[in-house]
CSV table of C-alpha atoms and ligand atoms in Angstrom, one decimal:
chain,number,residue,atom,x,y,z
A,23,MET,CA,1.6,16.3,-23.0
A,24,THR,CA,2.7,18.2,-20.0
A,25,VAL,CA,3.6,16.5,-16.7
A,26,SER,CA,0.4,17.8,-15.1
A,27,GLU,CA,-1.9,15.9,-17.5
A,28,THR,CA,-2.5,12.4,-16.1
A,29,PRO,CA,-4.2,10.0,-18.5
A,30,LEU,CA,-6.9,7.7,-17.2
A,31,ARG,CA,-5.2,4.5,-16.0
A,32,SER,CA,-5.9,0.9,-15.1
A,33,VAL,CA,-5.5,0.9,-11.3
A,34,LEU,CA,-5.4,-2.1,-9.0
A,35,VAL,CA,-5.5,-1.6,-5.2
A,36,THR,CA,-5.1,-4.5,-2.7
A,37,GLY,CA,-7.0,-4.3,0.6
A,38,GLY,CA,-9.4,-2.0,-1.3
A,39,ASN,CA,-12.6,-2.8,0.5
A,40,ARG,CA,-12.1,-0.9,3.7
A,41,GLY,CA,-9.9,1.6,5.6
A,42,ILE,CA,-7.1,3.3,3.7
A,43,GLY,CA,-7.4,1.0,0.7
A,44,LEU,CA,-11.1,1.9,0.3
A,45,ALA,CA,-10.2,5.6,0.4
A,46,ILE,CA,-7.6,5.1,-2.3
A,47,VAL,CA,-10.1,3.2,-4.5
A,48,GLU,CA,-12.6,6.0,-4.0
A,49,ARG,CA,-10.1,8.6,-4.8
A,50,PHE,CA,-9.0,6.9,-8.1
A,51,VAL,CA,-12.7,6.3,-9.1
A,52,ALA,CA,-13.5,10.0,-8.4
A,53,ASP,CA,-10.5,11.0,-10.6
A,54,GLY,CA,-12.0,8.9,-13.4
A,55,HIS,CA,-9.6,5.9,-13.5
A,56,ARG,CA,-10.6,2.3,-14.0
A,57,VAL,CA,-10.2,0.7,-10.6
A,58,ALA,CA,-10.0,-2.9,-9.4
A,59,ALA,CA,-10.1,-3.6,-5.6
A,60,LEU,CA,-8.7,-6.9,-4.3
A,61,SER,CA,-9.3,-8.3,-0.8
A,62,ARG,CA,-10.3,-11.6,0.8
A,63,GLY,CA,-13.9,-10.2,1.1
A,64,GLY,CA,-13.9,-9.2,-2.6
A,65,ASP,CA,-16.3,-6.2,-2.2
A,66,ALA,CA,-15.7,-2.8,-3.8
A,67,PRO,CA,-17.4,0.6,-3.7
A,68,SER,CA,-19.6,1.7,-6.6
A,69,GLY,CA,-17.6,2.6,-9.6
A,70,ALA,CA,-14.9,0.0,-8.9
A,71,LEU,CA,-14.7,-3.7,-9.6
A,72,GLY,CA,-14.1,-6.0,-6.6
A,73,PHE,CA,-12.2,-9.4,-6.7
A,74,ALA,CA,-11.7,-11.9,-3.9
A,75,CYS,CA,-8.1,-12.7,-3.5
A,76,ASP,CA,-5.7,-13.6,-0.7
A,77,VAL,CA,-2.5,-11.8,-1.7
A,78,SER,CA,-0.4,-14.3,0.2
A,79,ASP,CA,-1.3,-16.9,-2.5
A,80,ALA,CA,0.4,-16.3,-5.9
A,81,ALA,CA,-2.1,-18.3,-7.8
A,82,GLN,CA,-5.0,-16.3,-6.4
A,83,VAL,CA,-3.1,-13.1,-7.3
A,84,ASP,CA,-2.6,-14.3,-10.8
A,85,ALA,CA,-6.3,-15.2,-11.2
A,86,ALA,CA,-7.5,-11.8,-9.8
A,87,PHE,CA,-5.1,-9.9,-12.1
A,88,LYS,CA,-6.4,-11.8,-15.1
A,89,ALA,CA,-10.0,-11.0,-14.2
A,90,ALA,CA,-9.2,-7.3,-13.5
A,91,GLU,CA,-7.1,-7.0,-16.7
A,92,ALA,CA,-9.9,-8.6,-18.8
A,93,GLU,CA,-12.1,-5.6,-17.8
A,94,HIS,CA,-9.6,-2.7,-17.5
A,95,GLY,CA,-6.5,-3.6,-19.5
A,96,PRO,CA,-3.0,-4.2,-18.1
A,97,VAL,CA,-2.5,-2.8,-14.6
A,98,GLU,CA,-0.6,0.6,-14.9
A,99,VAL,CA,-0.9,1.7,-11.3
A,100,LEU,CA,-0.5,-0.8,-8.5
A,101,VAL,CA,-1.2,0.0,-4.9
A,102,ALA,CA,0.0,-2.8,-2.6
A,103,ASN,CA,-1.9,-1.8,0.5
A,104,ALA,CA,-3.3,-5.0,2.0
A,105,GLY,CA,-1.9,-5.5,5.5
A,106,ILE,CA,-2.5,-7.1,8.9
A,107,THR,CA,-1.1,-6.9,12.4
A,108,LYS,CA,-0.5,-9.6,15.0
A,109,ASP,CA,1.0,-7.5,17.8
A,110,THR,CA,2.7,-8.9,20.8
A,111,LEU,CA,6.1,-8.6,22.5
A,112,ILE,CA,8.8,-10.7,21.0
A,113,LEU,CA,9.0,-13.3,23.8
A,114,ARG,CA,5.3,-14.1,23.2
A,115,MET,CA,5.4,-13.8,19.4
A,116,SER,CA,4.8,-17.2,17.9
A,117,GLU,CA,6.1,-18.5,14.6
A,118,ALA,CA,2.6,-18.2,13.2
A,119,ASP,CA,2.3,-14.5,14.4
A,120,TRP,CA,5.5,-13.8,12.5
A,121,ALA,CA,4.8,-15.8,9.4
A,122,SER,CA,1.2,-14.6,8.8
A,123,VAL,CA,2.2,-10.9,9.0
A,124,LEU,CA,5.2,-11.4,6.7
A,125,ASP,CA,3.1,-13.5,4.3
A,126,VAL,CA,0.5,-10.8,3.8
A,127,ASN,CA,2.4,-7.6,4.2
A,128,LEU,CA,5.7,-8.5,2.5
A,129,THR,CA,5.2,-11.7,0.4
A,130,GLY,CA,1.8,-10.4,-0.7
A,131,SER,CA,3.4,-7.2,-1.9
A,132,PHE,CA,6.0,-9.2,-3.8
A,133,HIS,CA,3.3,-11.3,-5.5
A,134,VAL,CA,1.4,-8.3,-6.8
A,135,ALA,CA,4.5,-6.3,-7.7
A,136,LYS,CA,5.9,-9.2,-9.7
A,137,ARG,CA,2.6,-9.9,-11.4
A,138,ALA,CA,2.2,-6.2,-12.4
A,139,ALA,CA,5.9,-5.7,-13.5
A,140,ARG,CA,5.8,-7.6,-16.8
A,141,SER,CA,3.1,-5.6,-18.4
A,142,MET,CA,4.4,-2.3,-16.9
A,143,ILE,CA,7.8,-3.0,-18.6
A,144,ARG,CA,6.1,-3.9,-21.8
A,145,GLY,CA,4.0,-0.7,-21.7
A,146,ARG,CA,7.0,1.3,-20.6
A,147,PHE,CA,4.9,2.9,-17.9
A,148,GLY,CA,4.1,1.9,-14.3
A,149,ARG,CA,3.5,3.2,-10.8
A,150,ILE,CA,4.1,0.8,-7.9
A,151,ILE,CA,3.1,2.2,-4.6
A,152,PHE,CA,3.5,0.3,-1.3
A,153,THR,CA,1.6,1.2,1.8
A,154,GLY,CA,4.4,1.0,4.4
A,155,SER,CA,4.1,2.5,7.9
A,156,VAL,CA,5.9,5.0,10.1
A,157,VAL,CA,6.9,2.1,12.3
A,158,GLY,CA,8.9,0.5,9.5
A,159,LEU,CA,11.7,3.0,10.0
A,160,TYR,CA,10.8,4.2,13.5
A,161,GLY,CA,10.3,0.8,15.2
A,162,SER,CA,7.5,-0.1,17.6
A,163,ALA,CA,7.5,-2.2,20.7
A,164,GLY,CA,5.1,-5.1,20.2
A,165,GLN,CA,5.4,-5.0,16.4
A,166,VAL,CA,8.6,-6.8,15.5
A,167,ASN,CA,6.8,-8.7,12.8
A,168,TYR,CA,4.8,-5.8,11.4
A,169,SER,CA,7.6,-3.2,11.5
A,170,ALA,CA,10.1,-5.7,9.9
A,171,SER,CA,7.5,-6.3,7.1
A,172,LYS,CA,7.0,-2.6,6.5
A,173,ALA,CA,10.8,-1.8,6.6
A,174,ALA,CA,11.3,-4.5,4.0
A,175,LEU,CA,8.9,-2.7,1.6
A,176,VAL,CA,11.4,0.2,1.4
A,177,GLY,CA,14.1,-2.2,0.2
A,178,MET,CA,11.7,-3.6,-2.3
A,179,ALA,CA,10.7,-0.2,-3.7
A,180,ARG,CA,14.3,0.9,-4.0
A,181,SER,CA,15.4,-2.4,-5.7
A,182,LEU,CA,12.4,-2.1,-8.1
A,183,THR,CA,13.5,1.5,-8.8
A,184,ARG,CA,17.0,0.3,-9.7
A,185,GLU,CA,15.6,-2.6,-11.8
A,186,LEU,CA,12.8,-0.8,-13.6
A,187,GLY,CA,13.6,2.9,-13.4
A,188,GLY,CA,14.8,3.0,-17.0
A,189,ARG,CA,11.5,1.5,-18.2
A,190,GLY,CA,9.2,4.3,-17.0
A,191,VAL,CA,8.2,2.4,-13.9
A,192,THR,CA,8.5,4.2,-10.5
A,193,ALA,CA,8.2,2.4,-7.1
A,194,ASN,CA,7.6,4.3,-3.8
A,195,VAL,CA,6.4,3.8,-0.3
A,196,VAL,CA,3.7,5.8,1.4
A,197,ALA,CA,4.3,5.6,5.1
A,198,PRO,CA,1.1,6.5,7.1
A,199,GLY,CA,1.3,7.3,10.8
A,200,PHE,CA,-1.7,6.8,13.0
A,201,ILE,CA,-4.8,6.8,10.7
A,202,GLU,CA,-8.3,6.2,12.0
A,203,THR,CA,-9.4,2.8,10.5
A,204,ASP,CA,-10.5,-0.7,11.7
A,205,MET,CA,-6.8,-1.5,12.3
A,206,THR,CA,-6.4,1.2,14.9
A,207,ALA,CA,-10.0,1.1,16.3
A,208,GLY,CA,-9.0,-1.8,18.6
A,209,LEU,CA,-6.2,0.2,20.4
A,210,GLY,CA,-7.1,1.3,23.9
A,211,GLU,CA,-7.6,4.9,24.9
A,212,ASP,CA,-4.3,4.9,26.8
A,213,MET,CA,-2.4,3.9,23.7
A,214,ILE,CA,-4.2,6.5,21.6
A,215,ALA,CA,-3.4,9.2,24.1
A,216,LYS,CA,0.2,8.2,24.1
A,217,TYR,CA,0.4,8.4,20.3
A,218,LEU,CA,-1.4,11.8,20.3
A,219,ALA,CA,1.2,13.2,22.6
A,220,SER,CA,3.9,12.4,20.1
A,221,ILE,CA,2.1,13.6,16.9
A,222,PRO,CA,3.2,17.2,16.3
A,223,VAL,CA,0.1,18.0,14.3
A,224,GLY,CA,-1.9,17.0,17.3
A,225,ARG,CA,-4.5,14.7,15.8
A,226,LEU,CA,-4.9,11.3,14.2
A,227,GLY,CA,-4.8,11.1,10.4
A,228,GLN,CA,-7.7,10.5,8.0
A,229,VAL,CA,-7.8,7.9,5.2
A,230,ASP,CA,-8.3,10.5,2.5
A,231,GLU,CA,-5.0,12.2,3.5
A,232,VAL,CA,-3.2,8.9,2.7
A,233,ALA,CA,-5.2,8.5,-0.6
A,234,ALA,CA,-4.1,12.0,-1.6
A,235,ALA,CA,-0.4,11.1,-1.4
A,236,VAL,CA,-1.0,7.9,-3.3
A,237,ALA,CA,-2.9,9.8,-6.0
A,238,TYR,CA,0.0,12.2,-6.4
A,239,LEU,CA,2.6,9.4,-6.7
A,240,ALA,CA,0.4,7.8,-9.4
A,241,SER,CA,0.2,11.0,-11.4
A,242,ASN,CA,2.4,12.2,-14.2
A,243,GLU,CA,3.5,15.0,-11.9
A,244,ALA,CA,5.4,12.4,-9.8
A,245,SER,CA,7.3,10.9,-12.8
A,246,TYR,CA,10.7,11.8,-11.2
A,247,ILE,CA,10.0,10.5,-7.8
A,248,SER,CA,11.1,6.9,-7.2
A,249,GLY,CA,12.6,4.9,-4.3
A,250,ALA,CA,11.1,7.5,-1.9
A,251,VAL,CA,9.3,7.0,1.4
A,252,ILE,CA,6.6,9.6,1.7
A,253,PRO,CA,5.4,10.0,5.3
A,254,VAL,CA,1.7,10.9,5.9
A,255,ASP,CA,2.0,10.9,9.7
A,256,GLY,CA,1.5,14.5,11.1
A,257,GLY,CA,5.2,14.6,11.9
A,258,LEU,CA,5.3,11.5,14.1
A,259,GLY,CA,8.3,10.0,12.3
A,260,MET,CA,10.0,13.3,11.4
A,261,GLY,CA,10.6,12.3,7.8
A,262,HIS,CA,11.4,8.6,8.4
B,302,NDP,P1,-7.8,-2.4,7.6
B,302,NDP,O1,-7.6,-3.5,8.7
B,302,NDP,O2,-8.9,-1.4,7.8
B,302,NDP,O3,-7.8,-3.0,6.2
B,302,NDP,C1,-6.9,-4.0,5.8
B,302,NDP,C2,-7.2,-4.4,4.3
B,302,NDP,O4,-6.4,-5.4,3.9
B,302,NDP,C3,-8.7,-4.8,4.1
B,302,NDP,O5,-9.1,-4.4,2.9
B,302,NDP,C4,-8.5,-6.4,4.1
B,302,NDP,O6,-9.6,-7.0,3.4
B,302,NDP,C5,-7.2,-6.5,3.4
B,302,NDP,N1,-6.4,-7.7,3.6
B,302,NDP,C6,-6.0,-8.2,4.8
B,302,NDP,N2,-5.4,-9.4,4.6
B,302,NDP,C7,-5.5,-9.7,3.2
B,302,NDP,C8,-5.0,-10.7,2.4
B,302,NDP,N3,-4.4,-11.8,2.9
B,302,NDP,N4,-5.3,-10.7,1.1
B,302,NDP,C9,-5.9,-9.6,0.6
B,302,NDP,N5,-6.4,-8.6,1.3
B,302,NDP,C10,-6.1,-8.6,2.6
B,302,NDP,O7,-6.4,-1.7,7.6
B,302,NDP,P2,-5.9,-0.2,7.2
B,302,NDP,O8,-6.8,0.4,6.2
B,302,NDP,O9,-5.7,0.6,8.5
B,302,NDP,O10,-4.5,-0.5,6.7
B,302,NDP,C11,-4.2,-0.5,5.3
B,302,NDP,C12,-2.7,-0.5,5.1
B,302,NDP,O11,-2.1,0.6,5.7
B,302,NDP,C13,-2.0,-1.7,5.8
B,302,NDP,O12,-1.0,-2.2,5.0
B,302,NDP,C14,-1.5,-1.2,7.1
B,302,NDP,O13,-0.4,-1.9,7.5
B,302,NDP,C15,-1.2,0.2,6.6
B,302,NDP,N6,-1.1,1.2,7.7
B,302,NDP,C16,-2.2,1.5,8.5
B,302,NDP,C17,-2.1,2.5,9.5
B,302,NDP,C18,-3.2,2.9,10.3
B,302,NDP,O14,-3.0,3.7,11.2
B,302,NDP,N7,-4.4,2.5,10.1
B,302,NDP,C19,-0.8,3.1,9.8
B,302,NDP,C20,0.3,2.7,8.9
B,302,NDP,C21,0.1,1.8,7.9
B,302,NDP,P3,-10.1,-8.4,3.8
B,302,NDP,O15,-10.1,-8.6,5.3
B,302,NDP,O16,-11.4,-8.5,3.2
B,302,NDP,O17,-9.1,-9.3,3.1
């Protein structure tokens, strides 16, 4: 088999019922893969299976994986994409604001990566892709919790690369910039104008542009890419 031939895989995407995660699910479905979408809501687009699961709870993650794997076989491609924000300046950031964002964005990603790793090692194949953010490495006022959670995913992907690289498992971070979704819909016009001024490409990003990078990292063509941070940000972070 050449590197350009990607077999059809068992794919699991967290946060797969809207926004970037939904676009990722739709892309994998369109490419013919067997796709499970996890979210608290539990819904999924046609062609994918949806499972209700709060990723911050390891027992719920285990149950959702069991249900998905019963239909699709062991997860070969994991996209840890579920994420939330609780933005405020540090002096106003409560313990709960900090903990809830870390619980979903970081601990949730740990839960799904750990749950997927065993069968990936056994199968000697795996693709783990975390949805990070440009602000993970760039920083962002008002997002101490969120940017810390996203920066930590880089350490997780790189450590997984060192642990699992010899077993055919890659781990990478896709770092979107400003993408038009529910998460960014709440930002005021002032804030959007400020972002636009610092995006060299001169526009906001679209969800399918993130999905394309994820699909590439999941493909056989990306077999030799691991521990990388792939920006999809119109140049906002200049490679960070
Ligand atoms: P949305 O708010 O549109 O979607 C978030 C998704 O995460 C939903 O599917 C939601 O489903 C799910 N989710 C939230 N909490 C949990 C939880 N505890 N357990 C399981 N699922 C959960 O966000 P985006 O699509 O914009 O963001 C997707 C990812 O991309 C996030 O990690 C975000 O940080 C990242 N990102 C987004 C950027 C942007 O500009 N939009 C920029 C950079 C990064 P439900 O509510 O049903 O649980």
